[in-house]
Amino acid sequence: GYAFEYLIETLNDSSHKKFFNVSKLGGTKYDALPYSIRVLLEAAVRNCDGFFMKKEDVMNILDWKTKQSNVEVPFFPARVLLQDFTGIPAMVDFAAMREAVKTLGGDPKKVHPACPTDLTVDHSLQIDFSKCAIQNAPNPGGGDLQKAGKLSPLKVQPKKLPCRGQTACRGSCDSGELGRNSGTFSSQIENTPILCPFHLQPVPEPETVLKNQEVEFGRNRERLQFFKWSSRVFKNVAVIPPGTGMAHQVNLEYLSRVVFEEKDLLFPDSVVGTDSHVTMVNGLGILGWGVGGIETEAVMLGLPVSLTLPEVVGCELTGSSNPFVTSIDVVLGITKHLRQVGVAGKFVEFFGSGVSQLSIADRTTIANMCPEYGAILSFFPVDNVTLKHLVHTGFSKAKLESMETYLKAVKLFRNDQNSSGEPEYSQVIQINLNSIVPSVSGPKRPQDRVAVTDMKSDFQACLNEKVGFKGFQIAAEKQKDIVSIHYEGSEYKLSHGSVVIAAVISCTNNCNPSVMLAAGLLAKKAVEAGLHVKPYIRTSLSPGGGMVTQYLSSSGVLPYLSKLGFEIVGYGCSTCVGNTAPLSEAVLNAVKQGDLVTCGILSGNKNFEGRLCDCVRANYLASPPLVVAYAIAGTVNIDFQTEPLGTDPTGKNIYLNDIWPSREEVHRVEEEHVILSMFKALKEKIEMGNKRWNSLEAPDSVLFPWDLKSTYIRCPSFFDKLTKEPAALLPIENAHVLLYLGDSVTTDHISPAGSIARNSAAAKYLTNRGLTPREFNSYGARRGNDAVMTRGTFANIKLFNKFIGKPAPKTIHFPSGQTLDVFEAAELYQREGIPLIILAGKKYGSGNSRDWAAKGPYLLGVKAVLAESYEKIHKDHLIGIGIAPLQFLPGENADSLGLSGRETFSLTFPEELAPGVTLNIQTSTGKVFSVIASFENDVEITLYKHGGLLNFVSRKFS
């Protein structure tokens, strides 16, 4: 902010709070910027140091209109979010850095992450117990689970359970293939659990939960102790301990600041993290997206994230939604529209009068689903709805007042009546909320959608139609048949279309519990109006998880649901799988006697014919409130707009419109009861901690007391040779080639995740430490142990090394001529003091960001990579760890230069290393050729001269 200090203002006369008033920059240009770009601009102005963030970067963001998609800009997020054990390597490096700073004579107490860092450890624990149950073997973080046996202690739902045919996880939540970390998820952040708690939480019995927490604590004790030490000694590290038992969304929201206040300076909250659900916070007006472990670590070390200035698609919401539409309909309607438009790789930003109709839960769900439609993020600027919501999540009045004043001063507050005009977006798409119609699916397949308004005519058509997906072929003269039944002392009439099963199930609605609340409020109004459900209808309620039960109980609607017969039947996916109690004899006989097409209506996501009960031939999937409505009506053969649901005690007709809760009412109850109670509970839980976390012993020494016997956490050797001042760049002399690789070598070839093969170098290391193969765990779980990760580098069995001629994680140690594991060869070279390089083809390092894809080669002794071209992110990582990225001249490669890879290579660096400079390499066969030093700017050169980012930062601390 040094260059822009003149923009600092105080918030108001009475306040000492200050802020950068970026809206004064560039005249009218600022007002035309999308809100999300304004957040990028403020961060650039505040962090403009002339080194990482230059004045020209700030101007590029201000000129977003002409520069979008054409320039890279740095971004300093306000905080970092680490999920579970993705946080281990970064925290281990900080612990090691304290040692290094002390060795250099500095004060290790000064070593802290550069920005607030939050670790949520709740995620993996909830997910891991399903895996424990499967294998009974400790195996978090993926690994080889194909031999999954019975999921005995848990009722894990069968097959795929995406949200109504859509999922917000990458890939579908498929419990059949729990732990494969490979290929299935191209864009999955490394080692995020594949069972996503937003959609599918195996819900065990309470005692299983406790038992699992014990298993967890036992198995992960070392890592948890290390986290606890980290949260004690580092200034801005906070841990959400395991066992708070809250839904992941609540944890993410609990950590949100919305507006930061540091030393009286106000600025917008923003975040990057390894958590695959981090985009959810954009629903609260917080700019954030997911990145890999190395990027988060760089931010913690004080570096910016680099991104291409994105296009921003403005999504205008207009109109108001239909009365019988639920939140889920709206969310899926909007996401479906975005998928059709094509917003991949762009920011989406919402504006227009319809935005205020979306609750915060709706917004965060849409934002969380952005992998569905490919956007980087979906931004909802802060508005009155957000502020109201924050009152209930525990923000104080004073905090909210200064927040509102600040956001209005820098024009980051959205109003429905935008006086200054909307920003100029890259493109605008309009969605009229009125176009989203409530519908149900059925009568046999989930993909056959029927608008609620057409239900009566559609059912009629199904009776006429030939037997098939939409047909029952009932003779015309039989379509009006009525069969009387006696049930519990009264007489009732059954006909085609009569509802005999009604089940409100939440296995698909966890991602937006407000629809369950809507069902409860509908029940309350129905009971108050004197309506009831006929007793022969099998009704049931399966809330499917803690959060939904909390919604239903804290809002006070449960008694009304049970009054209509919707009693809780336990968790898990009961009715979905056909576990409803059998229908009464009277109903069964009537159905057989009259050959009736009776109906089951449920809000799960499985409705194949005969699935619920062989005699129920039509099954419809509907939203929870519609299930309650059809149960009260007793038939699907009804037009809600013109026919009453029933009569009240005075004989007056009651229509669905009379008792349907408005969206406003649902949102109000959700905010004032549910959210309030949920955040109170979480705050208490976190402040008290749970017994196990509180009693977990952890050191609070300035330096971490490394346990030399540990196979999970060890002090890495990145800093072993650190000097106070960076030495002149040493030449690379007589380097051997460790590997000679082809094109498109991915980070997975370089640093495999997943299970540790029994004959690998890592396996030998673990066996020598007394572990059995059952205890190996996965590479992902052992990321805090450099010895395992270095041995795992290039240990992928699909690695094709041209020296070997077939895929194998092997290479040749040339001085002795032996064929060895890559690690063993590298170890011999290191003992002999021989530096190493890697020869490669095009697109070296493509694929996802992997923590160890640069660190591993560095610890193997690799000094440089010589490739035809690089994946940019991986090249940044190589420089960040201190490996030189060299590039063949255009059109040249190892073949064209006649290199065999068996020679040795030497090169020297000029005193004044400049971006893109050409260097000469000399080989032992007398050949000399030129290569490009592929550094792109001064920052990269400075980092390389220091021997990488970790050394650079350690020297700053000492």
CSV table of C-alpha atoms in Angstrom, one decimal, residues 8-180:
chain,number,residue,atom,x,y,z
A,8,ILE,CA,-6.4,6.1,3.1
A,9,GLU,CA,-9.4,7.7,4.7
A,10,THR,CA,-11.0,7.3,8.1
A,11,LEU,CA,-14.4,5.7,8.2
A,12,ASN,CA,-16.3,8.6,9.8
A,13,ASP,CA,-15.6,11.4,12.2
A,14,SER,CA,-16.0,9.4,15.4
A,15,SER,CA,-14.0,6.4,14.3
A,16,HIS,CA,-10.3,5.7,14.3
A,17,LYS,CA,-11.0,3.0,11.7
A,18,LYS,CA,-9.2,3.5,8.3
A,19,PHE,CA,-9.5,2.1,4.9
A,20,PHE,CA,-8.1,2.5,1.3
A,21,ASN,CA,-10.8,4.3,-0.6
A,22,VAL,CA,-10.2,2.6,-3.9
A,23,SER,CA,-13.3,4.1,-5.5
A,24,LYS,CA,-11.4,7.3,-5.9
A,25,LEU,CA,-9.0,5.6,-8.3
A,26,GLY,CA,-9.4,6.1,-12.0
A,27,GLY,CA,-12.5,8.3,-12.1
A,28,THR,CA,-15.5,6.5,-13.6
A,29,LYS,CA,-13.5,3.4,-14.4
A,30,TYR,CA,-14.1,2.0,-10.9
A,31,ASP,CA,-17.9,2.3,-11.1
A,32,ALA,CA,-17.9,0.1,-14.3
A,33,LEU,CA,-16.0,-2.7,-12.6
A,34,PRO,CA,-17.8,-5.8,-11.5
A,35,TYR,CA,-17.9,-6.1,-7.7
A,36,SER,CA,-15.6,-9.2,-7.7
A,37,ILE,CA,-12.9,-7.2,-9.6
A,38,ARG,CA,-13.3,-4.4,-7.1
A,39,VAL,CA,-12.2,-6.8,-4.4
A,40,LEU,CA,-9.2,-7.8,-6.5
A,41,LEU,CA,-8.3,-4.2,-7.0
A,42,GLU,CA,-8.6,-3.3,-3.3
A,43,ALA,CA,-6.2,-6.2,-2.4
A,44,ALA,CA,-3.8,-5.0,-5.0
A,45,VAL,CA,-3.8,-1.4,-3.8
A,46,ARG,CA,-3.4,-2.4,-0.2
A,47,ASN,CA,-0.5,-4.8,-0.9
A,48,CYS,CA,1.3,-2.8,-3.5
A,49,ASP,CA,4.9,-3.2,-2.4
A,50,GLY,CA,6.7,-2.6,-5.8
A,51,PHE,CA,8.1,-6.2,-5.7
A,52,PHE,CA,5.4,-8.9,-5.6
A,53,MET,CA,2.7,-6.4,-6.5
A,54,LYS,CA,3.7,-3.6,-8.8
A,55,LYS,CA,1.9,-0.4,-9.6
A,56,GLU,CA,1.3,-1.7,-13.1
A,57,ASP,CA,-0.6,-4.7,-11.7
A,58,VAL,CA,-3.0,-2.3,-10.0
A,59,MET,CA,-3.5,-0.4,-13.2
A,60,ASN,CA,-4.1,-3.6,-15.1
A,61,ILE,CA,-6.9,-4.5,-12.7
A,62,LEU,CA,-8.4,-1.0,-13.0
A,63,ASP,CA,-8.3,-1.4,-16.8
A,64,TRP,CA,-10.1,-4.8,-16.4
A,65,LYS,CA,-12.4,-3.9,-19.3
A,66,THR,CA,-9.6,-4.0,-21.9
A,67,LYS,CA,-7.2,-6.3,-20.1
A,68,GLN,CA,-9.5,-9.2,-19.2
A,69,SER,CA,-8.2,-12.6,-20.3
A,70,ASN,CA,-4.9,-11.0,-21.4
A,71,VAL,CA,-2.9,-10.3,-18.3
A,72,GLU,CA,-1.8,-12.2,-15.2
A,73,VAL,CA,-2.4,-10.4,-12.0
A,74,PRO,CA,-1.2,-11.2,-8.4
A,75,PHE,CA,-3.7,-11.5,-5.7
A,76,PHE,CA,-3.1,-11.5,-1.9
A,77,PRO,CA,-6.1,-13.2,-0.3
A,78,ALA,CA,-6.9,-12.0,3.3
A,79,ARG,CA,-6.7,-15.6,4.7
A,80,VAL,CA,-6.1,-19.2,3.9
A,81,LEU,CA,-8.2,-22.2,4.6
A,82,LEU,CA,-6.6,-25.7,4.9
A,83,GLN,CA,-8.8,-28.8,5.0
A,84,ASP,CA,-7.6,-31.6,7.2
A,85,PHE,CA,-4.3,-33.0,6.4
A,86,THR,CA,-3.6,-30.9,3.3
A,87,GLY,CA,-2.4,-28.5,6.0
A,88,ILE,CA,0.3,-30.8,7.2
A,89,PRO,CA,3.2,-30.1,4.7
A,90,ALA,CA,2.7,-26.3,5.1
A,91,MET,CA,2.7,-26.4,8.9
A,92,VAL,CA,5.7,-28.8,8.9
A,93,ASP,CA,7.6,-26.3,6.8
A,94,PHE,CA,6.8,-23.5,9.2
A,95,ALA,CA,8.0,-25.6,12.1
A,96,ALA,CA,11.2,-26.5,10.3
A,97,MET,CA,11.7,-22.8,9.4
A,98,ARG,CA,11.7,-21.9,13.1
A,99,GLU,CA,14.6,-24.4,13.5
A,100,ALA,CA,16.4,-22.8,10.5
A,101,VAL,CA,15.9,-19.2,11.8
A,102,LYS,CA,17.3,-20.2,15.2
A,103,THR,CA,20.3,-21.8,13.5
A,104,LEU,CA,21.0,-18.6,11.7
A,105,GLY,CA,20.9,-16.7,15.0
A,106,GLY,CA,17.4,-15.2,14.5
A,107,ASP,CA,14.4,-15.3,16.8
A,108,PRO,CA,12.3,-18.3,15.9
A,109,LYS,CA,9.3,-16.7,17.7
A,110,LYS,CA,9.0,-14.3,14.8
A,111,VAL,CA,8.1,-17.1,12.4
A,112,HIS,CA,4.4,-17.0,11.7
A,113,PRO,CA,2.2,-17.4,8.6
A,114,ALA,CA,1.8,-14.1,6.8
A,115,CYS,CA,-1.9,-14.3,6.9
A,116,PRO,CA,-4.6,-15.9,9.1
A,117,THR,CA,-4.7,-19.6,8.4
A,118,ASP,CA,-7.7,-21.7,9.5
A,119,LEU,CA,-7.5,-25.5,9.6
A,120,THR,CA,-10.7,-27.5,9.6
A,121,VAL,CA,-10.1,-31.0,10.8
A,122,ASP,CA,-13.7,-32.0,11.0
A,123,HIS,CA,-14.1,-33.1,7.4
A,124,SER,CA,-11.9,-36.2,7.2
A,125,LEU,CA,-13.0,-37.5,10.4
A,126,GLN,CA,-16.6,-37.7,9.4
A,127,ILE,CA,-15.7,-39.4,6.2
A,128,ASP,CA,-13.0,-41.6,7.5
A,129,PHE,CA,-15.2,-43.8,9.7
A,130,SER,CA,-17.0,-45.1,6.7
A,131,LYS,CA,-13.7,-46.2,5.4
A,132,CYS,CA,-12.7,-47.7,8.8
A,133,ALA,CA,-15.8,-49.7,8.7
A,134,ILE,CA,-15.0,-50.9,5.2
A,135,GLN,CA,-11.6,-52.1,5.8
A,136,ASN,CA,-11.0,-51.9,9.5
A,137,ALA,CA,-7.6,-50.8,8.4
A,138,PRO,CA,-6.3,-47.3,9.0
A,139,ASN,CA,-6.5,-45.7,5.6
A,140,PRO,CA,-7.4,-42.0,5.4
A,141,GLY,CA,-6.7,-40.0,2.4
A,142,GLY,CA,-7.7,-42.4,-0.3
A,143,GLY,CA,-5.6,-45.4,-1.0
A,144,ASP,CA,-6.6,-48.7,-2.4
A,145,LEU,CA,-10.1,-49.5,-1.3
A,146,GLN,CA,-11.3,-51.6,-4.2
A,147,LYS,CA,-11.5,-54.7,-2.0
A,148,ALA,CA,-14.2,-53.0,0.1
A,149,GLY,CA,-16.1,-55.5,2.1
A,150,LYS,CA,-19.4,-55.0,3.9
A,151,LEU,CA,-20.1,-51.6,5.3
A,152,SER,CA,-21.2,-53.2,8.4
A,153,PRO,CA,-21.6,-50.7,11.2
A,154,LEU,CA,-22.9,-48.1,9.0
A,155,LYS,CA,-25.8,-47.6,6.7
A,156,VAL,CA,-24.1,-46.1,3.8
A,157,GLN,CA,-26.5,-45.2,1.1
A,158,PRO,CA,-26.5,-47.5,-2.0
A,159,LYS,CA,-25.1,-46.5,-5.4
A,160,LYS,CA,-24.9,-42.9,-6.5
A,161,LEU,CA,-26.7,-40.2,-4.5
A,162,PRO,CA,-26.2,-37.0,-6.2
A,163,CYS,CA,-28.5,-34.1,-5.5
A,164,ARG,CA,-31.4,-34.8,-7.8
A,165,GLY,CA,-29.2,-36.0,-10.6
A,166,GLN,CA,-26.7,-33.2,-10.0
A,167,THR,CA,-23.8,-33.1,-7.5
A,168,ALA,CA,-21.8,-30.4,-6.2
A,169,CYS,CA,-18.8,-32.6,-5.7
A,170,ARG,CA,-16.5,-33.2,-8.5
A,171,GLY,CA,-17.6,-36.5,-9.8
A,172,SER,CA,-20.5,-38.2,-8.2
A,173,CYS,CA,-20.7,-39.2,-4.6
A,174,ASP,CA,-20.3,-42.8,-5.3
A,175,SER,CA,-19.8,-45.0,-2.3
A,176,GLY,CA,-19.0,-48.0,-4.5
A,177,GLU,CA,-15.6,-46.5,-5.4
A,178,LEU,CA,-14.7,-44.7,-2.3
A,179,GLY,CA,-11.1,-44.2,-2.3
A,180,ARG,CA,-9.7,-44.1,-5.8
